[in-house]
Amino acid sequence: MNKITTTNINRKDGQAKVTGIATYAAEHQIPNLVHGYLITASIASGKIKSVNTQTAEKYPGVIAIFTHKNAPKISKPSNNFINSKIYEARLPLADDTIHYAGQIIGLVVAETFEQAKAAAHLVKVEYTSQKPILDPQKVTLKNAPSMFGEDLKFAKGSFATGNSTDAMAGAAAKITATYKTATELHAPMEPHAIIAQWQNSNSLTVYEPTQWVGGSQRTYSELFGLAPEQVRIITPFLGGGFGSKAFPWPHAILCAAAARKLQRPVKVVLSRRQMTANAGHRSQTEQTISLAAKTDGSLQGIEHTAKSYTSPVDVFAEPCTGITPAMYATPNLRTSQQMGVMNIGTPTFMRAPGENPGLYALESAMDELAWELGIDPVELRLKNETKEHQSRGLPFSAKHFAECLQVGAKQFGWENRTQKPRSLSRDGKLIGWGMAASTFPGLRSSASVKVRLLADGTAHVLTSGNDMGTGAYTIVASTAANALGLPVEKVRVELGDSLFPNGGMAGGSQMTASLIPAVMTACEEVLKTAQAKTAQEAFTSLRQSQRAAFEATGSSAPGEEAKKWAFQSWGAHFCEISLDEEIGRLQVTRWVSVMNIGKVMNAKTAASQVRGAVIMGIGHALMEDCQFDPNIGYPVVYDLATYHYPTHADIPRIEVSFVGEPDLNFNSAGVRGVGEIGITGVSPAIANAVYHATGKRIRELPITPDKLI
């Protein structure tokens, strides 16, 4: 089993959050603050014919109303993953064209939030509308681009080796099936919000929940013609991001532009209704999988094609097929991805983008093949484990996938599984057991950290890398404490400020892998600076010299290791479901997850991440579904009551354990990420359990009661 570095350290940020001391973006108290409220389009396709703001301008407290006719100045950024990135390539209020319902077409700024909201509803807009494209069956599909460069080790898209067509024709066993997933909405506890404050017109401070402080700093500098050091981003806490808070959205860009025009700090907070259209979503997908195998289960061919849908204003393909070459060995493999354009808001990253829906299809198909061959699903996966990433031609580093399967099966009691559908029941309900594999790439980027040893006997760690609820405060503190030989209570951590060294992105499950080696290096460097072996020696030297502090900066960055190895985290999920077939009520009753993520920095926060991801995966499997009104194009769900997601009553006890060893080929700490892997494989494990319980193969998510009765 995995050696755990720290097992029971409570969250360093826990007390601040439960007492309300933790300050989120919209809660900063800024003098002379005014409030903005968005005006959004009520049609999904067409043009603005006229905008009448006269009545709204006379409303008490109104300061300004911005539309496409008087849009504040904004510059086009380079819009790439290296320098800057925005979620929508089209800048806000760029013209009079409407591309999707809920698109931002104006901003009212007033002295109070209530005044801004009331005035926004007084703005009269006339449109020339046309029928929106909302039916995926009527969309023209094109080959999806590779959106993510090799710099992120995250390239997706088409791949082929061997001849999968011949393999399918000559296979002893073959299955072909199409799997569909629904549009999922981002619904973090903290809504998207921003406060933008200018000092004259040449210095900008942004309070915003961003997953990438350094990236946002560069993006805002390009948007407003500033040097990066003229922009300060402050994000000490995020109330969840899940991919939707990595880059600036149009509302934030418009807020900052309005604040510069008015020379007053402006706050904009999205309503839940506005978030359904303006804060991204996971695109619906349609995937077809074909598997060919020998009678002993050896895979001879895999074909995986996928379709997803983007908006007219930017390109984002849900990259489902990228994970397939990493999973199971076959001499004949072909993947391809297509994308269509609909009149919807721009989709974006959502926890395990591509991997989550991609593994739903692949792991469901593997289960179907196991039943077809009469082979245990665990054994089928063990038999076909690949030792290398087939599209990159590199061996995996520190791979313990087989151990995840074997340990999970033992903990769950998989050997007692019946081999026939509808063969288990309890209290008048059908019982089903299912399992699926879990995986996510090992990613890392450049990161820097400053460590200060202070004369009062404490250590201070500073970096712009931040914590969106994943436990970064805790593991940074514990890593520094271990390296310096201090109690963790003596380490103070400050995160999420662009004045600090660039700490990288809290996305792609890379924050820990990027940040922790930098913390270790910074601690080593500060002890060298102090000419001490431990922090206690340095403190003695400080007291003797009457010096205030020793400080040093440490950095880490990817090197040549990616040319030698493919880095991937692995896992397995096992679940039990019960089903009252008369009313279609499905309950997840038992869950076991086993993960291989390299070195586990803190078992408590790591297990919490897996549990949260499993819960989100249960929502993906059973509940989450955003459909669009075919007439007006708006999502028919509009708040946390109408958009269904799991609550406590839907979730069983989730047992989480870790296996494997530190991945020292990856970084000096041997640690990989854990934020996203836990959701991958959850939905197929449930779908596979449903088949075991009922004999019905559900190939379209979510698995709602109407599909089970």
XYZ file of C-alpha atoms in Angstrom:
709
model
C 0.000 0.000 0.000
C 1.072 3.593 -0.547
C 3.206 5.269 2.066
C 1.295 8.333 3.212
C 3.341 11.414 4.113
C 0.794 12.993 6.442
C -2.416 11.350 7.500
C -4.438 13.536 9.823
C -3.574 17.173 9.213
C -6.757 19.225 9.217
C -7.252 21.907 6.620
C -5.224 25.029 7.315
C -8.054 27.068 5.789
C -10.838 25.186 7.564
C -11.341 27.515 10.506
C -11.356 30.608 8.294
C -14.057 29.092 6.113
C -16.377 27.890 8.839
C -16.096 31.168 10.771
C -16.578 33.364 7.717
C -13.147 34.986 7.883
C -12.204 33.626 4.446
C -12.924 36.374 1.929
C -14.223 35.436 -1.508
C -14.200 37.650 -4.595
C -17.550 39.397 -4.129
C -16.956 39.940 -0.398
C -14.021 42.341 -0.544
C -14.925 45.709 0.949
C -13.789 48.410 -1.472
C -14.462 52.122 -0.885
C -16.611 53.938 -3.454
C -17.775 50.628 -4.941
C -20.580 50.572 -7.516
C -22.506 47.626 -8.913
C -23.044 46.241 -12.380
C -25.902 44.097 -13.622
C -25.872 42.336 -16.986
C -28.402 42.785 -19.761
C -28.692 39.511 -21.662
C -30.259 38.469 -24.955
C -33.708 36.921 -24.925
C -33.255 35.275 -28.327
C -30.712 32.673 -29.415
C -29.920 33.832 -32.948
C -30.305 37.104 -34.813
C -29.409 40.761 -34.461
C -30.215 43.657 -32.178
C -32.576 45.971 -34.046
C -32.694 48.713 -31.413
C -31.837 49.394 -27.783
C -33.763 51.966 -25.762
C -32.038 52.925 -22.509
C -33.776 56.267 -21.865
C -36.068 55.097 -19.065
C -33.355 53.049 -17.433
C -30.883 55.953 -17.495
C -33.323 58.041 -15.409
C -33.722 55.373 -12.739
C -32.354 56.448 -9.326
C -28.708 55.605 -8.773
C -27.896 54.688 -12.371
C -24.428 55.840 -13.396
C -23.962 54.377 -16.873
C -25.389 51.864 -19.311
C -23.060 50.185 -21.788
C -24.229 48.467 -24.989
C -22.615 47.683 -28.331
C -23.269 51.300 -29.295
C -20.987 52.742 -26.608
C -18.868 49.750 -25.635
C -15.819 50.588 -23.522
C -12.434 49.987 -25.145
C -11.040 46.450 -24.944
C -8.071 45.051 -26.877
C -7.926 41.621 -28.493
C -5.586 39.336 -26.535
C -3.300 36.719 -28.081
C -5.679 34.116 -26.606
C -3.416 31.103 -26.150
C -2.308 28.911 -23.270
C 1.134 30.500 -23.061
C 0.471 34.245 -22.819
C -3.209 34.850 -22.227
C -6.545 33.084 -22.576
C -10.199 34.074 -22.563
C -13.192 31.737 -22.681
C -14.903 33.405 -25.640
C -12.871 34.656 -28.582
C -15.565 37.244 -29.326
C -15.125 40.202 -26.998
C -18.215 41.424 -25.088
C -20.420 44.009 -26.855
C -18.310 43.569 -30.004
C -21.285 44.010 -32.367
C -25.058 43.670 -32.674
C -25.123 39.935 -33.489
C -26.766 37.437 -31.130
C -25.201 33.980 -31.098
C -26.972 32.335 -28.139
C -29.699 33.025 -25.594
C -28.348 34.762 -22.521
C -25.475 36.365 -24.421
C -24.329 39.586 -22.741
C -25.632 42.599 -24.664
C -25.253 45.303 -22.038
C -24.226 46.331 -18.538
C -26.012 48.705 -16.174
C -23.853 50.325 -13.483
C -25.537 51.899 -10.469
C -24.807 52.874 -6.887
C -26.448 49.722 -5.509
C -27.034 46.208 -6.783
C -30.803 46.612 -6.469
C -30.787 49.799 -8.533
C -28.634 48.217 -11.256
C -30.879 45.144 -11.462
C -34.092 47.180 -11.583
C -32.722 49.495 -14.264
C -31.478 46.569 -16.374
C -35.058 45.326 -16.640
C -36.132 48.740 -17.935
C -33.844 48.551 -20.975
C -35.969 47.801 -24.042
C -34.365 45.709 -26.804
C -35.876 44.838 -30.170
C -34.440 42.030 -32.251
C -34.456 40.675 -35.742
C -34.488 36.991 -34.909
C -33.935 33.791 -36.826
C -34.543 30.179 -35.874
C -31.660 28.947 -33.712
C -29.794 25.706 -34.353
C -30.349 23.616 -31.223
C -30.954 20.122 -32.595
C -27.698 18.127 -32.843
C -29.253 15.991 -35.573
C -29.407 19.071 -37.818
C -25.840 20.223 -37.240
C -23.098 19.980 -39.846
C -20.144 18.172 -38.292
C -16.482 18.843 -38.976
C -13.303 17.256 -37.695
C -12.533 18.670 -34.277
C -9.264 20.574 -33.902
C -6.560 19.657 -31.424
C -7.154 22.430 -28.929
C -4.416 21.692 -26.427
C -0.793 21.952 -27.452
C 1.946 19.508 -26.569
C 3.198 22.040 -24.039
C 0.375 20.812 -21.781
C 0.840 17.126 -22.697
C -2.891 17.296 -23.387
C -3.261 16.906 -27.154
C -6.493 15.251 -28.246
C -8.102 14.157 -31.463
C -7.627 11.617 -34.241
C -5.207 8.704 -34.067
C -4.801 5.434 -35.946
C -2.503 2.438 -35.876
C -2.848 -0.903 -37.644
C -6.059 -1.740 -39.486
C -9.064 -1.713 -37.197
C -11.489 -2.430 -40.057
C -9.856 -5.782 -40.823
C -9.616 -6.536 -37.112
C -13.351 -6.019 -36.704
C -14.157 -8.228 -39.687
C -12.086 -11.138 -38.446
C -12.854 -10.984 -34.737
C -14.163 -13.957 -32.772
C -16.175 -11.561 -30.632
C -17.250 -8.028 -31.436
C -19.496 -5.394 -29.957
C -20.493 -2.030 -31.412
C -22.571 0.429 -29.410
C -23.380 4.140 -29.276
C -23.319 6.006 -25.976
C -24.722 9.458 -25.268
C -24.122 11.946 -22.469
C -26.159 15.054 -21.679
C -25.096 18.679 -21.398
C -23.847 19.353 -17.863
C -23.820 22.786 -16.242
C -21.193 24.295 -14.029
C -22.696 24.973 -10.611
C -19.929 25.786 -8.102
C -21.048 26.965 -4.690
C -19.442 30.358 -5.277
C -21.004 32.062 -8.301
C -18.802 33.815 -10.829
C -18.041 37.319 -9.623
C -15.509 40.119 -10.020
C -14.527 43.423 -8.478
C -12.372 45.544 -10.775
C -10.581 48.569 -9.342
C -8.394 50.981 -11.307
C -5.767 53.335 -9.987
C -6.059 56.101 -12.602
C -5.989 54.286 -15.957
C -2.660 52.534 -15.730
C -3.010 50.116 -12.835
C -5.709 47.481 -12.352
C -6.585 45.336 -9.330
C -8.930 42.403 -9.908
C -10.679 40.397 -7.195
C -11.958 37.360 -9.040
C -12.252 33.595 -8.488
C -9.622 32.469 -10.962
C -7.914 29.095 -11.088
C -4.854 30.665 -12.725
C -3.666 33.887 -11.108
C -0.594 34.291 -13.330
C -2.558 33.580 -16.485
C -5.282 36.060 -15.543
C -2.675 38.718 -14.839
C -1.231 38.344 -18.344
C -4.695 38.184 -19.916
C -5.980 41.382 -18.314
C -2.732 43.141 -19.178
C -3.257 42.329 -22.868
C -6.964 43.207 -22.767
C -6.207 46.708 -21.488
C -2.784 47.467 -22.933
C -0.859 47.205 -19.678
C 2.366 45.587 -18.598
C 1.717 42.478 -16.473
C 3.156 44.164 -13.389
C 0.477 46.861 -13.747
C -2.203 44.244 -13.045
C -2.747 42.645 -9.659
C -4.979 39.581 -9.291
C -6.162 38.673 -5.785
C -7.766 35.247 -5.266
C -7.014 33.797 -1.837
C -10.109 31.552 -1.875
C -12.383 29.991 -4.482
C -15.683 28.353 -3.761
C -15.141 25.671 -6.388
C -13.995 25.999 -9.969
C -14.026 22.595 -11.721
C -12.614 24.187 -14.888
C -15.075 27.070 -15.190
C -12.830 29.627 -13.483
C -9.549 29.122 -15.316
C -9.825 32.196 -17.585
C -11.833 35.445 -17.749
C -15.414 35.257 -19.050
C -17.067 38.142 -20.943
C -18.815 39.502 -17.829
C -15.458 39.978 -16.106
C -13.813 41.619 -19.097
C -16.760 44.002 -19.450
C -16.706 44.819 -15.739
C -13.020 45.756 -15.856
C -13.566 47.889 -18.955
C -16.510 49.692 -17.334
C -14.500 50.339 -14.179
C -11.748 52.006 -16.216
C -14.263 54.123 -18.113
C -15.980 55.276 -14.901
C -12.846 55.431 -12.726
C -14.741 53.736 -9.919
C -14.459 50.149 -8.672
C -17.232 47.994 -10.134
C -18.632 44.683 -8.890
C -20.471 42.192 -11.088
C -21.914 38.942 -9.715
C -23.634 36.454 -11.994
C -27.030 35.147 -10.978
C -27.590 31.399 -11.193
C -29.749 32.017 -14.252
C -26.931 33.947 -15.912
C -24.436 31.243 -15.022
C -26.375 28.661 -17.035
C -25.589 30.608 -20.217
C -22.426 32.536 -19.362
C -20.197 30.309 -17.230
C -19.647 27.325 -19.494
C -20.861 23.756 -19.537
C -19.794 20.280 -20.604
C -21.088 19.607 -24.096
C -23.417 16.741 -24.792
C -21.633 13.910 -26.586
C -22.407 10.976 -28.828
C -19.774 8.254 -29.001
C -19.600 5.001 -30.917
C -17.266 2.268 -29.699
C -16.390 -0.938 -31.512
C -14.315 -3.617 -29.770
C -12.971 -6.782 -31.398
C -11.464 -9.607 -29.362
C -10.294 -13.194 -29.437
C -12.252 -15.776 -27.477
C -9.750 -15.429 -24.601
C -10.539 -11.690 -24.357
C -7.408 -10.333 -26.050
C -8.386 -7.120 -27.788
C -7.656 -7.131 -31.517
C -9.147 -3.778 -32.403
C -10.705 -0.621 -30.946
C -12.588 2.044 -32.857
C -13.780 5.122 -30.977
C -15.545 8.056 -32.632
C -17.083 11.016 -30.830
C -19.251 14.052 -31.519
C -19.614 17.173 -29.402
C -20.957 20.695 -29.900
C -19.575 24.189 -29.494
C -20.907 27.751 -29.743
C -20.655 30.161 -32.699
C -18.261 32.430 -30.781
C -15.462 30.005 -29.909
C -14.166 26.486 -30.440
C -14.306 23.899 -27.686
C -14.572 20.186 -28.394
C -15.244 17.784 -25.527
C -12.205 15.602 -26.311
C -13.580 12.144 -25.539
C -11.245 10.027 -27.656
C -7.946 11.284 -26.270
C -7.915 8.824 -23.374
C -8.501 5.661 -25.429
C -4.872 5.029 -26.509
C -3.807 5.070 -22.856
C -6.187 2.399 -21.648
C -6.015 -1.005 -23.324
C -3.450 -2.601 -25.622
C -4.483 -3.478 -29.157
C -2.584 -3.757 -32.453
C -5.376 -1.968 -34.300
C -6.693 1.308 -32.921
C -8.559 4.195 -34.524
C -10.012 7.292 -32.873
C -11.639 10.374 -34.342
C -13.569 13.370 -33.071
C -16.115 15.593 -34.766
C -17.614 18.868 -33.646
C -20.698 20.850 -34.598
C -21.839 24.414 -33.921
C -25.134 25.209 -32.177
C -26.652 28.428 -30.816
C -25.588 27.758 -27.240
C -23.131 29.355 -24.855
C -19.512 28.330 -25.103
C -18.725 24.949 -23.544
C -15.558 24.659 -21.524
C -13.464 22.517 -19.237
C -15.350 20.512 -16.648
C -13.690 18.124 -14.229
C -11.815 15.581 -16.411
C -12.738 17.187 -19.749
C -12.923 14.409 -22.311
C -11.803 11.672 -19.947
C -15.076 11.588 -18.016
C -17.511 11.058 -20.930
C -14.832 9.196 -22.886
C -14.442 6.575 -20.189
C -18.217 6.282 -19.829
C -18.288 4.967 -23.387
C -15.121 2.877 -23.298
C -15.707 1.292 -19.881
C -19.332 0.537 -20.721
C -18.195 -1.142 -23.932
C -15.597 -3.169 -22.039
C -18.342 -4.399 -19.715
C -20.506 -5.340 -22.674
C -17.593 -7.281 -24.159
C -16.975 -9.062 -20.854
C -20.601 -10.271 -20.768
C -20.400 -11.276 -24.423
C -17.310 -13.408 -23.761
C -18.336 -14.663 -20.335
C -15.155 -13.195 -18.810
C -15.028 -11.367 -15.511
C -14.828 -7.578 -16.179
C -11.825 -7.204 -13.870
C -9.977 -10.042 -15.593
C -10.728 -8.565 -19.025
C -9.094 -5.299 -18.013
C -6.098 -7.001 -16.426
C -5.572 -9.086 -19.554
C -5.520 -6.035 -21.843
C -3.536 -3.582 -19.753
C -1.165 -1.562 -21.918
C 2.367 -0.851 -20.763
C 2.757 2.184 -23.005
C 0.742 5.145 -24.199
C -0.119 3.916 -27.676
C -0.441 7.310 -29.377
C 2.763 8.678 -27.853
C 4.839 5.530 -28.016
C 6.196 5.953 -24.493
C 6.150 3.585 -21.512
C 4.111 4.571 -18.466
C 5.960 5.657 -15.374
C 5.073 4.154 -11.982
C 1.908 2.481 -13.226
C -0.093 0.480 -10.662
C -3.364 0.021 -12.543
C -3.469 -3.730 -11.957
C -3.031 -3.180 -8.237
C -5.975 -0.758 -8.229
C -8.173 -3.417 -9.844
C -7.006 -6.223 -7.572
C -7.147 -4.290 -4.307
C -10.531 -2.802 -5.203
C -11.968 -6.189 -6.090
C -10.771 -7.647 -2.789
C -12.084 -4.754 -0.687
C -15.455 -4.866 -2.406
C -15.811 -8.639 -2.282
C -16.019 -8.885 -6.080
C -15.345 -12.631 -6.027
C -18.879 -13.097 -4.665
C -20.460 -11.412 -7.695
C -23.130 -13.498 -9.409
C -22.639 -14.142 -13.117
C -26.228 -13.574 -14.191
C -28.318 -10.376 -14.529
C -31.336 -10.023 -12.237
C -29.884 -12.648 -9.907
C -29.524 -10.486 -6.783
C -32.315 -8.934 -4.721
C -32.765 -7.469 -1.271
C -35.928 -6.238 0.457
C -37.875 -6.532 -2.769
C -35.364 -4.503 -4.771
C -32.989 -5.583 -7.512
C -29.297 -5.385 -6.608
C -26.496 -4.825 -9.101
C -22.711 -4.726 -8.890
C -20.588 -2.794 -11.340
C -17.012 -1.670 -11.794
C -14.979 0.490 -14.129
C -11.455 1.785 -14.544
C -10.410 5.334 -13.764
C -7.551 7.402 -15.175
C -6.286 10.931 -15.784
C -3.026 12.292 -17.269
C -0.208 13.358 -14.985
C 0.284 17.051 -15.759
C 2.607 19.681 -14.314
C 3.787 23.175 -15.185
C 6.258 25.784 -13.959
C 5.806 27.073 -10.416
C 7.716 29.270 -7.978
C 7.472 29.772 -4.215
C 9.034 32.172 -1.728
C 9.824 30.980 1.801
C 10.706 33.347 4.651
C 12.035 32.376 8.044
C 11.041 35.066 10.528
C 12.662 36.085 13.795
C 9.489 35.149 15.720
C 10.159 31.472 15.005
C 7.666 31.001 12.179
C 7.925 30.310 8.480
C 6.013 32.163 5.794
C 5.274 30.577 2.377
C 4.030 32.753 -0.492
C 2.950 31.857 -4.023
C 0.311 32.973 -6.501
C -0.826 29.370 -6.869
C -4.157 29.069 -5.140
C -6.618 26.767 -3.443
C -10.090 26.243 -4.914
C -11.075 23.961 -2.072
C -8.721 21.101 -2.906
C -6.419 21.440 0.112
C -3.448 23.394 -1.275
C -3.084 25.495 1.892
C -2.745 22.301 3.892
C -0.240 20.394 1.781
C 1.927 23.465 1.162
C 2.107 24.024 4.920
C 2.831 20.380 5.717
C 5.495 20.119 2.990
C 7.260 23.219 4.284
C 6.971 21.992 7.873
C 8.551 18.647 6.979
C 11.343 20.256 4.969
C 12.166 22.832 7.648
C 11.668 20.615 10.691
C 8.867 22.759 12.104
C 5.429 22.018 13.565
C 2.845 22.696 10.878
C 1.259 25.292 13.196
C 4.405 27.394 12.785
C 3.981 27.665 9.017
C 1.822 30.437 7.557
C 0.766 30.123 3.931
C -0.426 32.921 1.664
C -1.809 32.007 -1.745
C -3.564 33.567 -4.703
C -1.922 36.970 -5.154
C -0.061 37.911 -8.330
C 2.418 39.917 -6.225
C 3.770 36.546 -5.080
C 5.906 34.226 -7.239
C 4.002 32.532 -10.063
C 2.520 29.343 -8.630
C 0.922 27.884 -11.748
C -2.638 26.788 -12.489
C -5.161 25.062 -10.247
C -6.492 23.044 -13.154
C -5.696 19.850 -15.021
C -4.928 18.250 -11.651
C -1.502 19.880 -11.812
C -1.328 22.273 -8.869
C 0.115 19.776 -6.384
C 2.530 18.259 -8.893
C 3.756 21.719 -9.902
C 3.777 23.462 -6.543
C 5.096 20.895 -4.065
C 8.531 20.436 -5.699
C 8.885 24.232 -5.729
C 8.046 24.381 -2.001
C 10.696 21.743 -1.293
C 13.295 23.635 -3.317
C 12.450 26.969 -1.684
C 12.843 25.422 1.776
C 16.248 24.020 0.817
C 17.314 27.392 -0.561
C 16.239 29.375 2.490
C 18.235 27.075 4.758
C 21.265 27.556 2.509
C 20.757 31.310 2.712
C 20.665 31.056 6.495
C 23.654 28.685 6.467
C 21.616 26.383 8.664
C 20.603 22.733 8.568
C 17.254 23.320 10.237
C 14.850 26.178 10.757
C 15.692 26.180 14.481
C 19.334 26.934 13.667
C 18.209 29.738 11.372
C 15.985 31.221 14.090
C 18.925 31.225 16.498
C 21.015 33.029 13.900
C 18.251 35.598 13.372
C 18.039 36.350 17.057
C 21.786 36.694 17.393
C 22.147 38.945 14.349
C 18.925 40.878 15.011
C 18.027 40.257 11.391
C 14.314 40.254 10.580
C 14.200 37.280 8.208
C 15.932 34.921 5.828
C 14.166 34.384 2.520
C 14.643 32.488 -0.704
C 12.702 31.530 -3.793
C 12.507 28.060 -5.283
C 11.115 26.917 -8.615
C 10.243 23.733 -10.448
C 9.391 23.065 -14.061
C 8.933 20.140 -16.434
C 12.154 18.903 -17.986
C 13.119 16.131 -20.377
C 11.141 13.478 -18.512
C 8.170 13.738 -20.889
C 10.390 12.501 -23.727
C 11.058 9.278 -21.828
C 7.820 8.513 -20.020
C 4.061 8.867 -20.245
C 2.602 10.006 -16.941
C -0.851 8.885 -15.914
C -2.757 8.324 -12.697
C -4.914 5.220 -12.377
C -7.815 3.895 -10.396
C -10.782 1.565 -10.159
C -14.330 2.007 -8.896
C -16.613 -0.724 -7.560
C -20.227 -0.015 -6.689
C -23.501 -1.582 -5.621
C -26.886 -0.186 -6.589
C -30.419 -1.075 -5.538
C -33.408 -0.517 -7.778
C -37.112 -0.390 -7.096
C -38.119 -1.259 -10.642
C -41.797 -0.389 -10.217
C -41.060 3.291 -9.720
C -37.570 3.439 -11.270
C -35.920 4.537 -8.028
C -32.187 3.805 -8.120
C -29.985 4.183 -5.058
C -26.205 3.835 -4.925
C -25.726 1.778 -1.748
C -22.015 0.948 -1.601
C -18.834 2.364 -3.124
C -15.132 1.452 -3.155
C -12.479 3.504 -4.980
C -8.786 2.606 -5.186
C -6.402 5.184 -6.650
C -2.776 5.270 -7.766
C -1.680 8.922 -7.776
C 1.987 8.645 -6.877
C 2.899 9.979 -3.456
C -0.094 10.932 -1.316
C 0.671 14.203 0.442
C -2.267 14.165 2.840
C -4.608 11.188 2.977
C -7.449 13.223 4.467
C -7.613 15.875 1.739
C -6.729 13.418 -1.040
C -9.545 11.060 -0.048
C -11.854 14.064 0.201
C -10.997 14.980 -3.390
C -11.826 11.467 -4.590
C -15.110 11.437 -2.669
C -16.126 14.790 -4.105
C -15.299 13.575 -7.600
C -17.296 10.364 -7.107
C -20.288 12.405 -5.944
C -19.988 14.607 -9.021
C -19.774 11.444 -11.136
C -22.949 10.104 -9.550
C -24.640 13.333 -10.625
C -23.312 12.827 -14.155
C -24.638 9.269 -14.199
C -28.073 9.743 -12.668
C -29.237 13.354 -12.636
C -27.441 16.160 -14.444
C -29.103 17.162 -17.696
C -29.404 20.608 -19.236
C -31.777 20.796 -22.156
C -32.413 23.924 -24.197
C -35.801 25.411 -24.956
C -36.254 24.728 -28.702
C -37.939 28.097 -29.231
C -35.915 30.616 -27.249
C -32.692 28.662 -26.747
C -32.370 29.214 -22.998
C -31.489 26.297 -20.725
C -34.750 25.045 -19.241
C -32.988 24.701 -15.884
C -32.163 27.988 -14.249
C -31.063 27.558 -10.623
C -29.914 25.056 -8.008
C -33.481 23.829 -7.531
C -34.248 23.027 -11.159
C -30.819 21.621 -12.050
C -30.627 18.236 -10.360
C -27.441 17.078 -8.639
C -26.708 14.716 -5.738
C -27.489 15.555 -2.129
C -26.488 13.698 1.041
C -29.430 11.315 0.723
C -28.140 10.127 -2.664
C -24.641 9.216 -1.500
C -23.446 6.116 0.370
C -20.276 5.856 2.391
C -17.423 6.099 -0.127
C -14.390 4.011 0.826
C -11.167 5.388 -0.646
C -7.696 3.902 -0.536
C -4.412 4.507 -2.340
C -1.862 2.125 -3.816
C 1.454 2.432 -5.605
C 4.683 4.301 -4.973
C 5.962 7.861 -5.496
C 6.440 8.664 -9.175
C 9.947 10.102 -8.977
C 10.287 10.057 -12.763
C 7.600 12.746 -12.812
C 8.950 15.192 -10.248
C 11.193 15.334 -7.201
C 8.242 14.874 -4.855
C 6.888 11.834 -6.694
C 3.376 13.278 -6.562
C 0.693 13.398 -9.262
C -2.696 15.111 -9.171
C -5.901 13.779 -7.627
C -8.557 16.403 -8.363
C -10.026 14.911 -11.536
C -9.245 11.212 -11.672
C -11.967 10.343 -9.148
C -14.836 11.305 -11.472
C -13.575 9.210 -14.377
C -15.140 5.772 -14.458
C -17.938 6.602 -12.028
C -20.784 6.741 -14.561
C -19.867 3.480 -16.344
C -19.490 1.681 -13.008
C -23.088 2.676 -12.219
C -24.365 1.836 -15.705
C -22.636 -1.534 -15.521
C -24.246 -2.178 -12.127
C -27.636 -1.323 -13.641
C -27.112 -3.992 -16.293
C -26.166 -6.559 -13.636
C -29.300 -5.656 -11.675
C -31.789 -5.487 -14.550
C -30.361 -6.969 -17.727
C -31.019 -3.580 -19.383
C -28.071 -1.859 -21.021
C -28.547 1.906 -20.575
C -26.414 3.742 -23.102
C -27.635 7.291 -22.550
C -26.957 9.453 -19.515
C -28.396 10.435 -17.169
C -30.018 7.169 -16.096
C -33.321 8.682 -15.007
C -36.314 6.724 -13.635
C -38.148 6.675 -16.965
C -35.336 4.551 -18.419
C -35.562 2.012 -15.611
C -39.283 1.343 -15.206
